[in-house]
Coordinates of C-alpha atoms in Angstrom, one line a residue:
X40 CA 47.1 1.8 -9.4
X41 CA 44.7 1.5 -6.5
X42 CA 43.9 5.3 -6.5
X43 CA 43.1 4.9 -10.6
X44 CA 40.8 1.8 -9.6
X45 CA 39.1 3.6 -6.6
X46 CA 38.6 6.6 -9.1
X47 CA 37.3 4.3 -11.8
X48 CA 34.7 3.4 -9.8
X49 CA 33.5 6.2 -8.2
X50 CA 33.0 7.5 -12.2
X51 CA 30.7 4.4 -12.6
X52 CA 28.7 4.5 -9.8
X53 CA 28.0 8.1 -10.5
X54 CA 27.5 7.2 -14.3
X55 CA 25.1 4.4 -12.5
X56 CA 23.2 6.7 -10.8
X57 CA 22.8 8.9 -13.7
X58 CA 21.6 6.1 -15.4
X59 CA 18.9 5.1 -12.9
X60 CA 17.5 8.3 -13.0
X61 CA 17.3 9.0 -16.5
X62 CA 15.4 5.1 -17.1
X63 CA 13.6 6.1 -13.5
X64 CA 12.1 9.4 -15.3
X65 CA 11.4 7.8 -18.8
X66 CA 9.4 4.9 -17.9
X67 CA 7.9 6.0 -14.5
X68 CA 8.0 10.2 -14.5
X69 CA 7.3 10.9 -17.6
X70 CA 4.1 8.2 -18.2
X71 CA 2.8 9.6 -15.2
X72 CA 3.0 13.0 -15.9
X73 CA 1.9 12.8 -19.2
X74 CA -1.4 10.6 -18.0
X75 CA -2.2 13.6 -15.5
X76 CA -1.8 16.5 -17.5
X77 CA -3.6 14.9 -20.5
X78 CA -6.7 14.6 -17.8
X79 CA -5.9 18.1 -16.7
X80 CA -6.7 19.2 -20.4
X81 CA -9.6 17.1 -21.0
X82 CA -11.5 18.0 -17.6
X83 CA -13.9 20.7 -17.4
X84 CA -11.8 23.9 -16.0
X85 CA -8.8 22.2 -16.1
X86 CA -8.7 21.7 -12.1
X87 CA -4.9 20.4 -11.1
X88 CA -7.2 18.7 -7.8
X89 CA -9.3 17.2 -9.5
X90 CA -7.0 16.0 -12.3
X91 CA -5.6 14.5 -9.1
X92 CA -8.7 13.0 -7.9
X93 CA -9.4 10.9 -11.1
X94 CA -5.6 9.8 -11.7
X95 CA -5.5 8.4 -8.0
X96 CA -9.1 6.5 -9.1
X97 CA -7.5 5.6 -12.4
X98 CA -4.2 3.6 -10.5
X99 CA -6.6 2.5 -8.1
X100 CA -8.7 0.5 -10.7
X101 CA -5.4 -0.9 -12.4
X102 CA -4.3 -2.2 -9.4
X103 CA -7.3 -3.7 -8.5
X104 CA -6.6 -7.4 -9.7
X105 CA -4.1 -7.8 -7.3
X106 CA -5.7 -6.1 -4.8
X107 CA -8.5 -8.8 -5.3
X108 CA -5.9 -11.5 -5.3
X109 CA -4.0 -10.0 -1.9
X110 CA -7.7 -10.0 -0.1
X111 CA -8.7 -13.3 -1.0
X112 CA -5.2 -14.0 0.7
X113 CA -6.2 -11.9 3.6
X114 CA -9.5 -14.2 3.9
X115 CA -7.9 -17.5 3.5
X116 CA -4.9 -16.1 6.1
X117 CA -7.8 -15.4 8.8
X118 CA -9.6 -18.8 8.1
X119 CA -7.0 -20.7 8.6
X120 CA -6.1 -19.1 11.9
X121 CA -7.4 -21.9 14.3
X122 CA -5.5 -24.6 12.0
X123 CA -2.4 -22.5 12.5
X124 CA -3.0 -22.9 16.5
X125 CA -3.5 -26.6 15.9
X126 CA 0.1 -26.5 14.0
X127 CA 1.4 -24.8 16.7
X128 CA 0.3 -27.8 19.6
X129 CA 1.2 -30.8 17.6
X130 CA 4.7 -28.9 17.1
X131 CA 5.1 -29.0 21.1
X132 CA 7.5 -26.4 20.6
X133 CA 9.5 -27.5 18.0
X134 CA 9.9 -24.2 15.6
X135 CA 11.7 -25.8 12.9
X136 CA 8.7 -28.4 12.4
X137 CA 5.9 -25.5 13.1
X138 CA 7.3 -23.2 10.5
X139 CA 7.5 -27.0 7.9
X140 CA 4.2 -26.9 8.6
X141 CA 3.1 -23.8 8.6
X142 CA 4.8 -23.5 4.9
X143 CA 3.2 -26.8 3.9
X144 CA -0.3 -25.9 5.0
X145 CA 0.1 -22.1 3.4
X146 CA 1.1 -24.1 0.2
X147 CA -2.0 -26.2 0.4
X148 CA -4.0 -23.2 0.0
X149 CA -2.1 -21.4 -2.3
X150 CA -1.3 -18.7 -0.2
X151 CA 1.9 -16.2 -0.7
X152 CA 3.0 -14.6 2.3
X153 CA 5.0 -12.2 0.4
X154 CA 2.1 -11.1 -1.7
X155 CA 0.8 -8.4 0.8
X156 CA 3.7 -5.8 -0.2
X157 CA 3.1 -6.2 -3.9
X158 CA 0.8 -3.0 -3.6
X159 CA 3.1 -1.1 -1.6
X160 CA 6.5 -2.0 -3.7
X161 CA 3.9 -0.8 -7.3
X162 CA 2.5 2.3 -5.2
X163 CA 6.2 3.7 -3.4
X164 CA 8.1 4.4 -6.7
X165 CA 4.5 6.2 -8.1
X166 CA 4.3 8.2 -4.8
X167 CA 7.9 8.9 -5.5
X168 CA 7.2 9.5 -9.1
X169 CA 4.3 11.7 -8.2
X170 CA 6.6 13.9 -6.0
X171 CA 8.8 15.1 -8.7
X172 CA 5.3 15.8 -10.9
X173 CA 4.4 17.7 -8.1
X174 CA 7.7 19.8 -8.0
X175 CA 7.8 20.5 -12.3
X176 CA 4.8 21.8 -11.6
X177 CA 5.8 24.2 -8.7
X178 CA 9.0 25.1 -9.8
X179 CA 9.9 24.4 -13.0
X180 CA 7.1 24.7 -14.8
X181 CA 9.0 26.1 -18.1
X182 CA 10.1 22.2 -18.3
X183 CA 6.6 21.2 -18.6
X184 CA 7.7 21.1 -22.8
X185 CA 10.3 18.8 -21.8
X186 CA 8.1 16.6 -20.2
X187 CA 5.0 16.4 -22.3
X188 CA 4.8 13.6 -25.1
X189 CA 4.7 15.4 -28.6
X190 CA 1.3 13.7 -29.7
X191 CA 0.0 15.5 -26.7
X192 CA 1.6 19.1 -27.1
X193 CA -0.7 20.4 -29.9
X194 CA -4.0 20.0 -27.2
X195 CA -4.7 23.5 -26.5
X196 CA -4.8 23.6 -22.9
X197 CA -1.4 21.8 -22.6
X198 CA 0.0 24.4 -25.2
X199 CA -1.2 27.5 -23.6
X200 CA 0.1 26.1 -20.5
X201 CA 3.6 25.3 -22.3
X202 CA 3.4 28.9 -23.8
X203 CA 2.1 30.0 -20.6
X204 CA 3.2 28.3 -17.6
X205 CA 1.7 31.0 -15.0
X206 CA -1.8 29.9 -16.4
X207 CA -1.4 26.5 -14.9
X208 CA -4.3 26.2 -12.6
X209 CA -3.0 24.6 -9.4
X210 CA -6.3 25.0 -7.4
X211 CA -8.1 22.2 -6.0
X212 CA -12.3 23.6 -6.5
X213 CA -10.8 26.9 -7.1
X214 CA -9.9 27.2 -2.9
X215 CA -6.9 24.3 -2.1
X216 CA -3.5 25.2 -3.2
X217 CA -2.0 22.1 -4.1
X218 CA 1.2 23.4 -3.9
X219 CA 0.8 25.0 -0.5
X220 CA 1.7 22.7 2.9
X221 CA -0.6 22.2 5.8
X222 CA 2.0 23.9 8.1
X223 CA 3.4 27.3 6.8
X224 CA 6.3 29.2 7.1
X225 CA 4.7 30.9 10.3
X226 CA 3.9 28.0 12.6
X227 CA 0.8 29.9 13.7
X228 CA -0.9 30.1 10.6
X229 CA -2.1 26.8 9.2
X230 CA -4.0 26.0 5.9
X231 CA -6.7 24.8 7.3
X232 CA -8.5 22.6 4.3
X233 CA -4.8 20.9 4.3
X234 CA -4.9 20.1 7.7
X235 CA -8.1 18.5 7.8
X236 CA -6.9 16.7 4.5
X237 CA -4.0 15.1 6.4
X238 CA -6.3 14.0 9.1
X239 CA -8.5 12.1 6.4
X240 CA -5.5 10.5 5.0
X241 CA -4.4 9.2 8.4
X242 CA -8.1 8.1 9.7
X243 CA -8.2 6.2 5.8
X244 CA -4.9 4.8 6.6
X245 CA -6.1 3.3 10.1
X246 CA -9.0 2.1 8.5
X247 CA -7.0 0.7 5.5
X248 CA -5.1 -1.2 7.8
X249 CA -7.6 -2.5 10.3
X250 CA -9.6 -3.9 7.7
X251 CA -6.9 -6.4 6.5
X252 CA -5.8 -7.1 9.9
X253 CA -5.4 -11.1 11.2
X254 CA -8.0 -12.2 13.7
X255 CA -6.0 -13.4 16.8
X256 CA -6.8 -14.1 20.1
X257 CA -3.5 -13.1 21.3
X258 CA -3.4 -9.5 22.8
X259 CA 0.2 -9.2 24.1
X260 CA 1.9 -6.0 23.4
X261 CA 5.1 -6.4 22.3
X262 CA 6.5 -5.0 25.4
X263 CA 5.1 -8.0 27.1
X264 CA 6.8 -10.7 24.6
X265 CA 9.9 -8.8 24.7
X266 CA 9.7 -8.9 28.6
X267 CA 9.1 -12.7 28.7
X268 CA 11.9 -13.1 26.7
X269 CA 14.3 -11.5 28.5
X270 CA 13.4 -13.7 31.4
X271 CA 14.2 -16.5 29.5
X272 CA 10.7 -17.4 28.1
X273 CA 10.4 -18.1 24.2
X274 CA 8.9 -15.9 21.9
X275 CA 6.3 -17.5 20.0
X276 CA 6.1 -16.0 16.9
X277 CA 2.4 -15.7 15.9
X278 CA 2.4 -13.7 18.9
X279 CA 5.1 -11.3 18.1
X280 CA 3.6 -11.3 14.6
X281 CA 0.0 -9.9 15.8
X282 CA 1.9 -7.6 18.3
X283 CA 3.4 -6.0 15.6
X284 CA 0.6 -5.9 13.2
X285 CA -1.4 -4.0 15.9
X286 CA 1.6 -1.7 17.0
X287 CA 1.5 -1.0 13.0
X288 CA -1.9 -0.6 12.9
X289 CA -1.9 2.0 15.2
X290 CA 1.7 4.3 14.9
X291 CA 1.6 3.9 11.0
X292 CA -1.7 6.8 10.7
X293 CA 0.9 8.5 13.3
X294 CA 3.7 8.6 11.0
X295 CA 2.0 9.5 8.0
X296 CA 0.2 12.4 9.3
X297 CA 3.4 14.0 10.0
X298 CA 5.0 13.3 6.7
X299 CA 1.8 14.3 5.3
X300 CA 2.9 17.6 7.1
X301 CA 5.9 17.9 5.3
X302 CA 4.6 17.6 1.4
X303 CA 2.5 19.8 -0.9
X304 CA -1.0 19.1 -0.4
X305 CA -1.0 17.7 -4.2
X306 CA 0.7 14.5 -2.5
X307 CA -2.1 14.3 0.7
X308 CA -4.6 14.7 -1.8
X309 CA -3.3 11.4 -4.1
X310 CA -2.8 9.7 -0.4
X311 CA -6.2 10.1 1.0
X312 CA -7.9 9.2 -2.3
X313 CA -5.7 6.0 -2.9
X314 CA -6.8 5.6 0.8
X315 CA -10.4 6.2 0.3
X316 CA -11.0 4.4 -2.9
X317 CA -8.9 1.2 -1.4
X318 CA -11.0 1.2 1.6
X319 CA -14.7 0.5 -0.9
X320 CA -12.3 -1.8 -2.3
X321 CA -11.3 -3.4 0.4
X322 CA -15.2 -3.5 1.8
X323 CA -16.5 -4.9 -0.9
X324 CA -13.6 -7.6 -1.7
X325 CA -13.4 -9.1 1.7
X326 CA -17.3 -9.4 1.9
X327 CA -17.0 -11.6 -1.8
X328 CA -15.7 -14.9 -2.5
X329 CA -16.8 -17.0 0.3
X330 CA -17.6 -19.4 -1.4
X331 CA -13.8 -19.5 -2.8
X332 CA -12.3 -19.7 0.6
X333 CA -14.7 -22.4 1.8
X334 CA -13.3 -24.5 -1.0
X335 CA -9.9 -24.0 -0.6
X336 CA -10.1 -24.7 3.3
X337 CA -12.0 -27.9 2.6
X338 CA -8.4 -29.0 0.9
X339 CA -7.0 -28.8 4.1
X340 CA -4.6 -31.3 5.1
X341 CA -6.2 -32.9 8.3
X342 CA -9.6 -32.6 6.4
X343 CA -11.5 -29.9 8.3
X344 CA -12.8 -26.4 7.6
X345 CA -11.9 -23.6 9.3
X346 CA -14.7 -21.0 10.0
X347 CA -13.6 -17.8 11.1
X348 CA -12.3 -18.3 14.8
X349 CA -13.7 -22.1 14.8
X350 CA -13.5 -25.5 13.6
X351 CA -16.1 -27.8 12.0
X352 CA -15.9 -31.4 10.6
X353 CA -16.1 -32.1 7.1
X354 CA -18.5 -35.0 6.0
X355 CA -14.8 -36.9 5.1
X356 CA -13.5 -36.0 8.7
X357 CA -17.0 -37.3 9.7
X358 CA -16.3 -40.4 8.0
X359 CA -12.6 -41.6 9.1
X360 CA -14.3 -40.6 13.1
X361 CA -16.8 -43.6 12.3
X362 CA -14.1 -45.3 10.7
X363 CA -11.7 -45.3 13.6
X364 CA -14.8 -45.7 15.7
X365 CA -15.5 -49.2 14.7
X366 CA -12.4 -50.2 14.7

C-alpha cells in the first residue's frame, strides 16, 4: 500500500510539473514570443538585435510605474536615514523596540521594505521566458508555427520565416550573432563585440545598483562585523545591512559577467539594455519628486525633517521647543 501511495505521488508531481510548464509557456513564452517576432516583422530588415533592442525598451516602459513607485521608496529610505540612527539611540540596545520602531516610523511614511524586489521577481521569469525564445530560435526553429498566434501567421515576414526557417535573420546590424557566446568552443578565440557587450552589461549593472544604494555612514566590511561578533560584540544590523548592500554592489557585476559568458548574446543584449534604459530611469526618477518626500518626512513622528544626511526643525518642532521653554 505504501509503495502504491509513494508511486501515486510521484505520477502527480510529475503530472504537476507538466502542468507548470505548459501554463508557464502559454501565459509567459508564448506572449513574449509572439510580441518579439511581431516587431521582428514590422521593423525595417527584420533585424533579430534590434527586434531585441526595442522589446527590452517596450518591458522597460511597462514596468516603469513601479519602478517610479520603488525610487520614490529609495528617496524616502535615504531621508530618513538620520531618524533611523535616532531610533537606534533611544532604543539603547533594545532590538525588539528598535525594529517596533523602525516598522512604525516605515509605516508612517508609507514605505514597503519588500517593494525593492517587485522588479526583480516581474523581470526573472521574462529573463527565463526569454531564454527559451532564444533557444526556438536556435534550435528549433521549425516550431516557430507552434509558437506564433494565428492572427499573426498570415504577416509575410513571419510566414516566410515559418515556410523558411533558415531565412530567420539572427544578426544584430548585420555583424552580432545573437546566437553565438562571447567565449567559443576554442578558449582562444573570442567574439569580440560579445565580449565587450558583457562588460557593458556588468558596468550598467554596477551603476544600476549604486544608484539606488542607502546613504550610510557606516563603512564596516562585513568581515569586520562578523569579527566583532565572534568576540562577543553585537551585530547591529543597519550595519550588517549596508555591509551587505556594498559587498552586493560590488560582486553582483562580478557574477553576472560570467553568466553573461555562459548565454547567447541575444540574452546580454536584453540585459544590458534593460540595464541601460533603467539607469535614465533611474537618473531621472531619483532627481523628481522632492517635493513628495519633503512632505511625507514632515509627517514624521517626533516632528522633524530629515534632509539627506541631516536634521532640521520643523516650524511645529520649533514651537513645542518654545513651549517647553517657558515652561
Amino acid at each position: 500500500g505504501q509503495a502504491f501511495k509513494k508511486v501515486g505521488a510521484k505520477k502527480k508531481f510529475t503530472s504537476d510539473i507538466i502542468k507548470g510548464i505548459i501554463m508557464f509557456d502559454t501565459f509567459i513564452v508564448e506572449p513574449i514570443f509572439n510580441l518579439l517576432i511581431f516587431i521582428y516583422s514590422i521593423i525595417p530588415g527584420s533585424d533579430f538585435g534590434v527586434s531585441l533592442i526595442l522589446f527590452t525598451i517596450l518591458i522597460r516602459i511597462a514596468l516603469y510605474p513601479l519602478l517610479k513607485k520603488q525610487l520614490h521608496q529609495v528617496k524616502l529610505t535615504k531621508s530618513m536615514q538620520p531618524e533611523l540612527e535616532r531610533i537606534k539611540r533611544e532604543s539603547n540596545g533594545n532590538k525588539q523596540i528598535e525594529g517596533v520602531k523602525t516598522m512604525e516610523l516605515y509605516k508612517k511614511l508609507g514605505i514597503n521594505p519588500f517593494l525593492s524586489i517587485g522588479i526583480l521577481l516581474i523581470q526573472f521569469p521574462i529573463f527565463i521566458a526569454l531564454f527559451r525564445v532564444v533557444r526556438i530560435f536556435i534550435d528549433n526553429r521549425d516550431q516557430i508555427g507552434e509558437y506564433t498566434y494565428g492572427f499573426l501567421q498570415n504577416m509575410p515576414v513571419i510566414k516566410r520565416v515559418i515556410e523558411n526557417p533558415d531565412d530567420f535573420n539572427q544578426m544584430l546590424f548585420g555583424f552580432v550573432d545573437m546566437t553565438k557566446h562571447a567565449i567559443t568552443n576554442n578558449p582562444f578565440v573570442i567574439n569580440w563585440a560579445i565580449f565587450v557587450l558583457v562588460i557593458i552589461s556588468a558596468i550598467t549593472q554596477y551603476i544600476m545598483s549604486k544608484q539606488t544604494s542607502p546613504t550610510t555612514n557606516k563603512s564596516k566590511k562585513v568581515s569586520e562585523i562578523m569579527k566583532e561578533a565572534a568576540e562577543g560584540k553585537e551585530a547591529n544590523q543597519s550595519e550588517m545591512n549596508a555591509a551587505v548592500s556594498q559587498t552586493m554592489i560590488k560582486y553582483m557585476p562580478i557574477m553576472m559577467f560570467f553568466i553573461m559568458l555562459s548565454f547567447p548574446a541575444a540574452l546580454a543584449l536584453y540585459y544590458t539594455t534593460s540595464n541601460v534604459v533603467a539607469v535614465i530611469q533611474q537618473h531621472f526618477l531619483l532627481k523628481k519628486g522632492e517635493e513628495e518626500i519633503e512632505k511625507a518626512v514632515d509627517n514624521l513622528p517626533n516632528g522633524k525633517k530629515v534632509d539627506g544626511g541631516g536634521k532640521k526643525a520643523t516650524a511645529k518642532a520649533r514651537e513645542k521647543q518654545a513651549r517647553e521653554a517657558k515652561l
